[in-house]
Tab-separated table of C-alpha atoms in Angstrom:
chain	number	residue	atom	x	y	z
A	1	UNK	CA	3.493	-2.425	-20.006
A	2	UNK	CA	1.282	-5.746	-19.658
A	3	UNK	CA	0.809	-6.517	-23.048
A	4	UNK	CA	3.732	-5.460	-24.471
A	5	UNK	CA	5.046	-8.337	-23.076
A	6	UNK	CA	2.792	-10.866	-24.504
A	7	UNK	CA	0.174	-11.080	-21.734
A	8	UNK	CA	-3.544	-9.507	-22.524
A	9	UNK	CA	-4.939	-6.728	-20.109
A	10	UNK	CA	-8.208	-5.292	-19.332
A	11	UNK	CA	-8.766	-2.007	-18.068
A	12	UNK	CA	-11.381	-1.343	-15.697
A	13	UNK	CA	-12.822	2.380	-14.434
A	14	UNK	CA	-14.556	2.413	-11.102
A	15	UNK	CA	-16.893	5.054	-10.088
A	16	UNK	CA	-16.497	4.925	-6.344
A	17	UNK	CA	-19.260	6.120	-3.821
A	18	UNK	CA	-18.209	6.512	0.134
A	19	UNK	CA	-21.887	4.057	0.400
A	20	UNK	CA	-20.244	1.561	-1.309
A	21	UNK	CA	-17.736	0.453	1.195
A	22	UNK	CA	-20.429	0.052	3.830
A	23	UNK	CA	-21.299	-2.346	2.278
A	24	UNK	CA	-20.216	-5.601	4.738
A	25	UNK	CA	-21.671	-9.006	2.940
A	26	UNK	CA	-20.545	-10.218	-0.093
A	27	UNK	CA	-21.496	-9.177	-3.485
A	28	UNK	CA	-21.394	-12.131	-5.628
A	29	UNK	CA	-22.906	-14.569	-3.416
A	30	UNK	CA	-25.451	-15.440	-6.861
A	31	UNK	CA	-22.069	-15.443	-9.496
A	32	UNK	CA	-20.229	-18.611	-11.108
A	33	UNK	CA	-17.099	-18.053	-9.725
A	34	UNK	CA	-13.963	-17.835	-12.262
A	35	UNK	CA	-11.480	-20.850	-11.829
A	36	UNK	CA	-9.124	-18.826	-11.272
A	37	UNK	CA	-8.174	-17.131	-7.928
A	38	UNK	CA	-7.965	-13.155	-8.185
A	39	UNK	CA	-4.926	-11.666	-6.483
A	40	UNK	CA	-5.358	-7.385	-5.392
A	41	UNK	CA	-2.104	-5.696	-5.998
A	42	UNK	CA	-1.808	-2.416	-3.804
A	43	UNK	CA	1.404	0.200	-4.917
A	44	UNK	CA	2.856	1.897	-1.981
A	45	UNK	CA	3.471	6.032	-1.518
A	46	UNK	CA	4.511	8.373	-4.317
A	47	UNK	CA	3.994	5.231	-7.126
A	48	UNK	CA	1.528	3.430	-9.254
A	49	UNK	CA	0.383	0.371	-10.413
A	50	UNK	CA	3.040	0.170	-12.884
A	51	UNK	CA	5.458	-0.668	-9.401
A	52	UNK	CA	4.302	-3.901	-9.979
A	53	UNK	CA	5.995	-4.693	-13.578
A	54	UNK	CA	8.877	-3.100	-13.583
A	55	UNK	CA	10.929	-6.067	-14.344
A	56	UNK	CA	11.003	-8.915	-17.069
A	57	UNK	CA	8.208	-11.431	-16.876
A	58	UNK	CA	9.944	-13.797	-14.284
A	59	UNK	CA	11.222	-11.096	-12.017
A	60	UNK	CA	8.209	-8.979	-11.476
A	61	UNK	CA	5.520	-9.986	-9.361
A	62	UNK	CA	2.040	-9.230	-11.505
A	63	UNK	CA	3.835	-11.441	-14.394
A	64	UNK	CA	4.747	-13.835	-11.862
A	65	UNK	CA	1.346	-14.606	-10.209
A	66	UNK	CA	-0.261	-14.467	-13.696
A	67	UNK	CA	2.083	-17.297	-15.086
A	68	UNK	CA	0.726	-19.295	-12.045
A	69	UNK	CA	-2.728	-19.258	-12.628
A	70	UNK	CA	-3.719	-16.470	-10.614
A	71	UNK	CA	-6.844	-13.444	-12.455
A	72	UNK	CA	-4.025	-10.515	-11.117
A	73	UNK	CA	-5.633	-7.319	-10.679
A	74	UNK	CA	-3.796	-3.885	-10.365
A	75	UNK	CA	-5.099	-0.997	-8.301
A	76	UNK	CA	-4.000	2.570	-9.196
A	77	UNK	CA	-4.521	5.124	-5.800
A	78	UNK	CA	-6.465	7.897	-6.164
A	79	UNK	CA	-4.754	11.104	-7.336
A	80	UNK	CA	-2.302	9.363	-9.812
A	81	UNK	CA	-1.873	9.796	-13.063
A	82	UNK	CA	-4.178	6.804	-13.991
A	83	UNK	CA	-6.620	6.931	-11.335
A	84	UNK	CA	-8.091	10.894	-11.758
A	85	UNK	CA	-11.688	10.033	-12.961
A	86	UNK	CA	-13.506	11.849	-10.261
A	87	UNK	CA	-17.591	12.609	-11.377
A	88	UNK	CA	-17.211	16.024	-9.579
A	89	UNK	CA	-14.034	17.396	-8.898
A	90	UNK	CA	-11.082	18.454	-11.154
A	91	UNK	CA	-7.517	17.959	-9.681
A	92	UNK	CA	-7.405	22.109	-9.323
A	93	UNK	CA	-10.278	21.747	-6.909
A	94	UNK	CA	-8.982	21.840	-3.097
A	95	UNK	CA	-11.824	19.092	-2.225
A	96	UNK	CA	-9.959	16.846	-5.028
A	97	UNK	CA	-7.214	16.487	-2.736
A	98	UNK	CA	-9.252	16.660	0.978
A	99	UNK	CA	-8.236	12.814	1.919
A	100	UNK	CA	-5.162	10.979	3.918
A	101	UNK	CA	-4.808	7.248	3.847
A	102	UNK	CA	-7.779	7.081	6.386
A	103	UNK	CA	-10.264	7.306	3.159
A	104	UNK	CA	-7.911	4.943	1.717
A	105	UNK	CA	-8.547	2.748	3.873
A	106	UNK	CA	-11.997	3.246	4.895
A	107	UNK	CA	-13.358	3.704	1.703
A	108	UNK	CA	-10.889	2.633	-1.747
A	109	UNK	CA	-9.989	-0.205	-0.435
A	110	UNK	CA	-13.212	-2.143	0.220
A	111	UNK	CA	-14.734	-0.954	-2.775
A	112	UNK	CA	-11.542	-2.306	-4.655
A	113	UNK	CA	-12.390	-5.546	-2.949
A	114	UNK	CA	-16.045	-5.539	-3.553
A	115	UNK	CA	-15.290	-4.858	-7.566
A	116	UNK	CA	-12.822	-7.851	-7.736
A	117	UNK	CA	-15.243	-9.678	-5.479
A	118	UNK	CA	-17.960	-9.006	-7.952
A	119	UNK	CA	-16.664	-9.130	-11.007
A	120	UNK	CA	-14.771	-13.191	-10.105
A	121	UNK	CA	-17.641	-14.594	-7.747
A	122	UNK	CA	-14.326	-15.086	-5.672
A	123	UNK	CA	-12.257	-14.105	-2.336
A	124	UNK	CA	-8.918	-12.153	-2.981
A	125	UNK	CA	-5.403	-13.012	-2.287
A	126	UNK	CA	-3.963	-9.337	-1.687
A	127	UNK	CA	-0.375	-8.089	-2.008
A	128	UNK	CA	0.626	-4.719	-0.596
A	129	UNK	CA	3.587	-2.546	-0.450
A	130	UNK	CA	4.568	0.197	1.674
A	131	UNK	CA	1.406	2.631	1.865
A	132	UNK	CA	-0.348	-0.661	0.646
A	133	UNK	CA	0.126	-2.625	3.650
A	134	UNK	CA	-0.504	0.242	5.780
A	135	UNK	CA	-4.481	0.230	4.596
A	136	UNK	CA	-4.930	-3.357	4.576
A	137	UNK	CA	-3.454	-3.764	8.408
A	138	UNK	CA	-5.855	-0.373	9.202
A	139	UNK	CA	-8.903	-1.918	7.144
A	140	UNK	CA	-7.955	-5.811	9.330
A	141	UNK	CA	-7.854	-3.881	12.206
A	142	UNK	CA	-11.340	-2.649	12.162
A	143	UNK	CA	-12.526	-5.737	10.693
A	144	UNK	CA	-13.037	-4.596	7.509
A	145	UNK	CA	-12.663	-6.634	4.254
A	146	UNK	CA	-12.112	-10.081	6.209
A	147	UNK	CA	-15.542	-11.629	4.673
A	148	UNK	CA	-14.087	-10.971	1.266
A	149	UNK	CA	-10.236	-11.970	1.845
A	150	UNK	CA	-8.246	-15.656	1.491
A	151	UNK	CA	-4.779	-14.064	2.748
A	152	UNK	CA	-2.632	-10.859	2.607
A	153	UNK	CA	0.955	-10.620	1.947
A	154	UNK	CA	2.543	-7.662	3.000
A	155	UNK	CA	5.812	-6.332	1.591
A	156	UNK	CA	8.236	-3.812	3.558
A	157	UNK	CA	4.753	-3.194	6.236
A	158	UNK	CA	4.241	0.222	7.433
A	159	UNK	CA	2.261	0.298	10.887
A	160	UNK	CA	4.544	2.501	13.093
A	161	UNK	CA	7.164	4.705	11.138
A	162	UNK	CA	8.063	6.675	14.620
A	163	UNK	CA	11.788	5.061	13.349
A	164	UNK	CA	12.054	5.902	10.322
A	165	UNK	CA	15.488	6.478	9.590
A	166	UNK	CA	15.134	8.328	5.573
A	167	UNK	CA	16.117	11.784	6.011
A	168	UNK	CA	14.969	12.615	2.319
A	169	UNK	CA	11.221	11.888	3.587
A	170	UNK	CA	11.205	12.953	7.190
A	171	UNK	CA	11.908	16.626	5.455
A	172	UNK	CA	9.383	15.848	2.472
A	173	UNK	CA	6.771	15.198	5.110
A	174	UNK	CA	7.662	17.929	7.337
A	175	UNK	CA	7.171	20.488	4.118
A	176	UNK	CA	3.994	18.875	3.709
A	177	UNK	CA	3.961	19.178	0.018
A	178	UNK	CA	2.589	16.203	-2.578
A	179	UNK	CA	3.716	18.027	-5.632
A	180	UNK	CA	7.042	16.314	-5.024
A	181	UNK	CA	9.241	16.653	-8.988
A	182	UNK	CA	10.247	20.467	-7.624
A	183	UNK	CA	10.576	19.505	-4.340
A	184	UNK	CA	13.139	16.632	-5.039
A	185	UNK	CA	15.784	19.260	-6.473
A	186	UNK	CA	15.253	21.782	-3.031
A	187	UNK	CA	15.946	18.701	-0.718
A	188	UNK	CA	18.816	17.146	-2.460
A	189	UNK	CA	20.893	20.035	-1.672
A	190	UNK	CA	20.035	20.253	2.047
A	191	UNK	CA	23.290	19.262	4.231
A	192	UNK	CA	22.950	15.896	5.241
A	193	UNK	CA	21.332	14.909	2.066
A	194	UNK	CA	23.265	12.835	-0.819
A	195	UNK	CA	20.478	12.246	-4.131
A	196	UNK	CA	23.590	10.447	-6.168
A	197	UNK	CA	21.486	7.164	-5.760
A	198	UNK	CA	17.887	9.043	-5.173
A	199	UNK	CA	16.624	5.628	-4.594
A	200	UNK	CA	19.099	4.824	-1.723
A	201	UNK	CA	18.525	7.800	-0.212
A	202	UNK	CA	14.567	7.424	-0.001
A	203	UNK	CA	14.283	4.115	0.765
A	204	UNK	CA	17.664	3.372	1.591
A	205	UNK	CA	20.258	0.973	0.009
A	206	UNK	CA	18.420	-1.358	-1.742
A	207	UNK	CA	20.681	-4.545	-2.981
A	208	UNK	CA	19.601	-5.752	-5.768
A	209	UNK	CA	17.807	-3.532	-8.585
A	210	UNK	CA	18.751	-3.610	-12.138
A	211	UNK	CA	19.435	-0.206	-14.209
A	212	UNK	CA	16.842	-1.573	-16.644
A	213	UNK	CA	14.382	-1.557	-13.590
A	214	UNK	CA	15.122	2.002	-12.220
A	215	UNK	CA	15.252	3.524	-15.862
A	216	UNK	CA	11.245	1.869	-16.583
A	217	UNK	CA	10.855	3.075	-13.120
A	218	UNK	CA	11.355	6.810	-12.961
A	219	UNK	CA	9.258	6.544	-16.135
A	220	UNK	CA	6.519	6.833	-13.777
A	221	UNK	CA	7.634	7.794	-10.381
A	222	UNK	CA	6.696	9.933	-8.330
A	223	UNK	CA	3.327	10.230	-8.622
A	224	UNK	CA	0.682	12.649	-6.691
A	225	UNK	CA	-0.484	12.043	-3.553
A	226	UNK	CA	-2.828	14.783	-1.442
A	227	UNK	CA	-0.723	16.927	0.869
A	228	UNK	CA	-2.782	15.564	4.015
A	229	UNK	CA	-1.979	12.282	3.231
A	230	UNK	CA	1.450	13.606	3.481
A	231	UNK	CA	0.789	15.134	6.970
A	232	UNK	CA	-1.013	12.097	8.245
A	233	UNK	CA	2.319	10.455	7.512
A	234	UNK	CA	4.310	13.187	9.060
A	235	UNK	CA	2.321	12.544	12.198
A	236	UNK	CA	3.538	9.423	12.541
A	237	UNK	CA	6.319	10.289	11.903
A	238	UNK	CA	7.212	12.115	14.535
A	239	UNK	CA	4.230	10.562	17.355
A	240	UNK	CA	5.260	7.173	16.532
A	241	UNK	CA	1.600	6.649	16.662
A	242	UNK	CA	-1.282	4.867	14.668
A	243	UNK	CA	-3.866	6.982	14.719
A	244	UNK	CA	-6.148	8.701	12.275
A	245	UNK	CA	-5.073	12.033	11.162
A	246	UNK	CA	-4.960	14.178	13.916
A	247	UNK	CA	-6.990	17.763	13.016
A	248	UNK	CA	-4.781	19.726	15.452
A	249	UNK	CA	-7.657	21.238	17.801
A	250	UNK	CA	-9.840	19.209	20.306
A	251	UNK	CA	-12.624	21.188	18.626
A	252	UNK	CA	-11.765	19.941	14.808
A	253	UNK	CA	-11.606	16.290	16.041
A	254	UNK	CA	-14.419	16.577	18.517
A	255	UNK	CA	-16.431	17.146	15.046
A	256	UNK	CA	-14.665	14.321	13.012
A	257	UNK	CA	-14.398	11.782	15.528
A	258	UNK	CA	-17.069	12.888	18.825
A	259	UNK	CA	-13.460	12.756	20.643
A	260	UNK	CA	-10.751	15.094	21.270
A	261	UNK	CA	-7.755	12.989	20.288
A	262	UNK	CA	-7.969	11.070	17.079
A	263	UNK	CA	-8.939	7.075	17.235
A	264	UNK	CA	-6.288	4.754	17.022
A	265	UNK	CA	-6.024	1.702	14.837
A	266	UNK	CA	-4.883	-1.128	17.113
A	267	UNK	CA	-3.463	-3.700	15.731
A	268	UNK	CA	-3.916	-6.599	18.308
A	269	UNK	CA	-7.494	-6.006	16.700
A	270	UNK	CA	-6.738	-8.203	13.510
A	271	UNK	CA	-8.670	-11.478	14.221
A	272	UNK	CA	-5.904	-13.586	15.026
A	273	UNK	CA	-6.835	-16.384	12.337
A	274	UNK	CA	-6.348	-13.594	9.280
A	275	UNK	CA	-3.272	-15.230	7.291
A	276	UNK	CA	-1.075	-12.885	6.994
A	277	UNK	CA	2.511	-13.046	5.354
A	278	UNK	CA	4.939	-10.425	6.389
A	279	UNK	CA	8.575	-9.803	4.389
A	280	UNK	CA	10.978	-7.149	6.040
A	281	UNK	CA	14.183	-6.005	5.341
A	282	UNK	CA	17.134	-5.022	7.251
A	283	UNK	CA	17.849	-2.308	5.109
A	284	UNK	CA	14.691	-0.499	4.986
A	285	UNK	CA	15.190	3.259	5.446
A	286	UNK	CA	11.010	3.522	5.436
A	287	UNK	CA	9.709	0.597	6.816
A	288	UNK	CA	12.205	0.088	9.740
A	289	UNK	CA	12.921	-3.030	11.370
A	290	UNK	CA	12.284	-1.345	15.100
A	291	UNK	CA	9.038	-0.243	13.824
A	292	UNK	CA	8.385	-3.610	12.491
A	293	UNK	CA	8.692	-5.151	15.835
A	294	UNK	CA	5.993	-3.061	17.569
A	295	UNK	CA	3.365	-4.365	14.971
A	296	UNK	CA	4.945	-7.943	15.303
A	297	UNK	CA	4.241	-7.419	19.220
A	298	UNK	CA	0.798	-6.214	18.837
A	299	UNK	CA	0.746	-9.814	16.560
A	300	UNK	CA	2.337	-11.964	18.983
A	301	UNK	CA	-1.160	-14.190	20.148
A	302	UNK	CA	-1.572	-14.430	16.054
A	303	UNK	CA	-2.229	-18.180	15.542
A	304	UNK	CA	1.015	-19.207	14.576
A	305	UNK	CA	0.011	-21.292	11.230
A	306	UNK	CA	-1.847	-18.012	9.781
A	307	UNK	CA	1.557	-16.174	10.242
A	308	UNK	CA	4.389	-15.754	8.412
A	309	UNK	CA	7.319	-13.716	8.680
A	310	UNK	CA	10.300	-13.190	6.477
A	311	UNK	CA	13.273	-10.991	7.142
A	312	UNK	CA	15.679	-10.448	4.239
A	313	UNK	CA	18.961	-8.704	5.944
A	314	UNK	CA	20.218	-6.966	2.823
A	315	UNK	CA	16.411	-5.724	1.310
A	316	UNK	CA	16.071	-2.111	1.652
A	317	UNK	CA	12.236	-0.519	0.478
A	318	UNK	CA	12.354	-1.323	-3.143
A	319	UNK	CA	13.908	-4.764	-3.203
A	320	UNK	CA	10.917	-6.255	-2.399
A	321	UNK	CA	9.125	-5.051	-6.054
A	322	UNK	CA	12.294	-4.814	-7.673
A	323	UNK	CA	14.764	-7.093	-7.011
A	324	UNK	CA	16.078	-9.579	-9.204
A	325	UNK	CA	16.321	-11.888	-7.098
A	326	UNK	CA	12.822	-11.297	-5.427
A	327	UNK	CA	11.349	-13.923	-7.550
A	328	UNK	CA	12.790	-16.670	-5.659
A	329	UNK	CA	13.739	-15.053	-2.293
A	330	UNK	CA	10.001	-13.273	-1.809
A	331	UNK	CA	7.930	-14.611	-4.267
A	332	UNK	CA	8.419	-18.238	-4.378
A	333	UNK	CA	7.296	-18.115	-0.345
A	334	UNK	CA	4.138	-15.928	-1.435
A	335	UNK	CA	3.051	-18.262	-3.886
A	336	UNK	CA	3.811	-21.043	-1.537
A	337	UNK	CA	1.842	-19.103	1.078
A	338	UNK	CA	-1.176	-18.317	-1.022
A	339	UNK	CA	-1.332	-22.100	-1.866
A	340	UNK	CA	-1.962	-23.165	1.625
A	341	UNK	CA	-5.020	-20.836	2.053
């Protein structure tokens, strides 16, 4: 998809190890750094990194930050299609799958940053969508990945979903399956349900996407994700809480965690000088904006010229990838944003 439209891609294959992300200084303290600044692209739930050019060169983000000078690096999660290279484990193995976005967060997502780090002798800019913010602000919270970051922008951010208002996923979740192509055809005929715009009805009514964009898209979507990543979300879901996932018995978590309830991420525990831009939309059937307000209260003693926040009224869950007119309501600000730090 990169080169096809005259731009030149590498592809790199990471062997992670859990040891890796432990890892808190720098790893490329003795490397020239590249002139160029690397930028971490993060795909949300149920995609891949392909979310990131599904439009035309100056409507999709990855071309976007790449005609700008940025090194723009895209991250595939673990259990898609493109991301499957495990040492051990086949996909048909249980322990394949025995993860939720806790060892995303704990674990992918600082050795992502460590490889970039490594590999440029520089700090990351880092974009996230949807699941993709939701490890970042997890990972900030804990002070994790802050030594190796310049800023983070944050598109449709998913702290609390408690208010989620997409029917389609409140019943994926509760079914707990990640196997989703079947599934799709058993929900869209539950009452309540309407899949003639499967898009709208997931993410709700986004404004502006192209049929070109939705065709390339569905080329790839959805991907895999494990089935207890699924119930993690469903937890918070219906909690409206931010914790990790919850084992069900004091005894599980007392093993997990030395606790009986699981810990929570707070988010009033992102250092308050992290820059952080954050782009909502009114329209957001996943990322809601009532949800979006409890994690801009747990921000509210950010210092003010580290934080940025952008409400589009008419952006529903998608807009903010696919859009074609995110290139100069969302993107323009980004670059503008990643400029100042």
């Amino acid at each position: 998809m990169v080169e096809t439209q005259g731009y030149t891609c590498q592809e790199h294959k990471r062997r992670l190890h859990p040891r890796l992300a432990q890892n808190s200084e720098g790893t490329a303290a003795n490397k020239t750094p590249n002139k160029q600044l690397p930028v971490l692209l993060q795909h949300g739930l149920l995609m891949d990194a392909s979310a990131w050019l599904l439009n035309p060169p100056d409507q999709a983000l990855a071309f976007i930050l790449a005609d700008n000078g940025f090194d723009v690096w895209l991250a595939n999660t673990r259990g898609t299609n493109s991301s499957r290279g495990h040492t051990l484990l086949t996909p048909n193995d249980p322990a394949y799958w025995d993860w939720s976005w806790d060892e995303l967060a704990a674990y992918d997502l600082p050795a992502l940053f460590e490889y970039v780090n490594n590999q440029t002798g520089q700090k990351l800019h880092y974009v996230g969508h949807s699941l993709g913010t939701l490890t970042a602000l997890a990972a900030f919270s804990q002070e994790n990945l802050l030594n190796l970051l310049r800023s983070a922008a944050l598109l449709g951010p998913v702290a609390y979903l408690g208010q989620m208002s997409s029917l389609f996923l409140r019943i994926l979740m509760n079914i707990f399956l990640a196997e989703t192509q079947q599934l799709v055809k058993f929900i869209c005929k539950t009452p309540g349900v309407d899949c003639s715009d499967l898009l709208a009805t997931i993410t709700g009514p986004n404004c502006c996407l192209s049929s070109a964009g939705k065709a390339t898209l569905f080329k790839n979507f959805p991907q895999s994700t494990a089935t207890k990543n699924m119930i993690h979300l469903s937890q918070m879901v219906r909690m409206g809480t931010l914790e990790m996932y919850d084992y069900g018995l004091e005894d599980a978590n007392m093993e997990h965690y030395k606790q009986p309830t699981p810990p929570v991420y707070n988010m009033a525990n992102i250092p308050k000088d992290v820059p952080l831009f954050l782009s909502y939309g009114g329209r957001d059937a996943i990322s809601d904006v009532n949800d979006g307000g409890l994690l801009l209260d747990n921000l509210k003693d950010h210092d003010k010229d580290k934080l940025v926040v952008e409400y589009r009224e008419d952006y529903a869950h998608l807009d903010f990838i696919m859009s074609v007119n995110a290139n100069q309501l969302v993107y323009n600000p980004i670059l503008a944003f990643f400029k100042l730090h």
